[in-house]
Amino acid sequence: MKKFSRSAAPAPKAPIIPRETIEIAERRELLISGVFGIEDYHTENVRIRTAKGIVEIGGHSLVLAWAGDKRLLLRGYLECIKFENRPEKKGGCRPCR
């Protein structure tokens, strides 16, 4: 009969709890946390400032539905999301085709 050693398995690593999260529901709603401010707001393009940089959302009929407690909810037709590591850099989020 074979004997198996019972060495201790490594303990699982604790999950990383993010300070910034983005949740998307059916490309119609976007909830983002860790918001420091809104850089630019139009119905076709929204630029949101976070600790890691700028999150730019492109689409149409974009509406700021709710904001508070470093979170905000956008509603509309989401077409693209762009991440910029440097807040001073400006691009242009073009709808994905």
XYZ file of C-alpha atoms in Angstrom:
97
model
C 0.000 0.000 0.000
C 1.339 3.419 -0.985
C 1.711 6.135 1.589
C 1.049 9.741 0.672
C 2.831 12.560 2.389
C 0.641 15.156 4.005
C 2.674 18.281 3.462
C 0.921 21.542 4.089
C -0.485 23.159 0.977
C 0.326 26.822 0.519
C -2.301 29.134 1.912
C -4.436 30.852 -0.732
C -3.602 34.473 -1.394
C -6.030 37.077 -0.154
C -8.092 38.663 -2.938
C -7.101 42.120 -4.056
C -9.795 44.613 -3.192
C -9.653 47.246 -5.928
C -10.074 50.921 -5.249
C -11.372 51.455 -8.759
C -13.929 49.234 -10.451
C -15.912 49.432 -13.660
C -19.138 47.497 -14.151
C -20.941 47.419 -17.488
C -24.509 46.201 -17.947
C -25.553 45.281 -21.500
C -23.531 48.144 -23.043
C -26.214 50.519 -21.748
C -25.020 51.320 -18.207
C -21.579 51.890 -16.727
C -20.881 52.155 -12.997
C -17.393 53.340 -12.090
C -15.927 53.724 -8.594
C -12.770 55.534 -7.511
C -13.781 58.717 -9.339
C -11.907 61.938 -8.555
C -13.728 64.117 -11.051
C -15.185 64.576 -14.502
C -12.720 66.073 -17.003
C -15.149 66.498 -19.896
C -18.809 65.682 -20.433
C -20.769 65.509 -23.683
C -23.540 63.196 -24.811
C -21.051 61.405 -27.099
C -17.897 61.445 -24.942
C -17.179 61.490 -21.202
C -13.720 61.724 -19.576
C -13.499 60.631 -15.936
C -10.451 61.240 -13.707
C -9.306 58.412 -11.397
C -6.140 57.753 -9.376
C -4.708 55.669 -12.243
C -5.473 58.199 -14.973
C -8.346 59.013 -17.279
C -11.158 56.685 -18.318
C -12.785 57.898 -21.509
C -16.181 56.566 -22.605
C -17.464 57.047 -26.133
C -20.965 56.406 -27.398
C -24.145 58.335 -27.909
C -26.999 59.570 -25.741
C -24.672 59.362 -22.697
C -26.309 60.739 -19.564
C -24.875 61.070 -16.068
C -27.597 59.258 -14.125
C -26.056 59.395 -10.664
C -22.885 60.560 -8.888
C -21.734 60.442 -5.293
C -19.319 58.776 -2.852
C -16.531 58.631 -5.521
C -18.819 56.672 -7.871
C -20.908 57.540 -10.883
C -23.405 55.861 -13.170
C -23.588 56.607 -16.898
C -26.481 55.521 -19.101
C -26.645 55.511 -22.869
C -25.245 53.520 -25.770
C -21.648 52.585 -24.880
C -19.402 52.088 -27.903
C -15.836 52.277 -26.543
C -13.812 52.666 -23.371
C -10.274 54.018 -23.386
C -7.779 54.058 -20.519
C -5.047 56.708 -20.272
C -2.341 56.246 -17.654
C -1.340 59.889 -17.723
C -4.124 62.361 -16.892
C -2.453 65.189 -18.845
C -2.588 63.255 -22.147
C -5.697 63.887 -24.253
C -6.771 61.597 -27.015
C -10.085 61.063 -28.643
C -12.198 58.057 -27.963
C -13.584 57.064 -31.314
C -16.494 54.663 -31.444
C -15.364 51.115 -32.160
C -16.256 49.904 -35.657
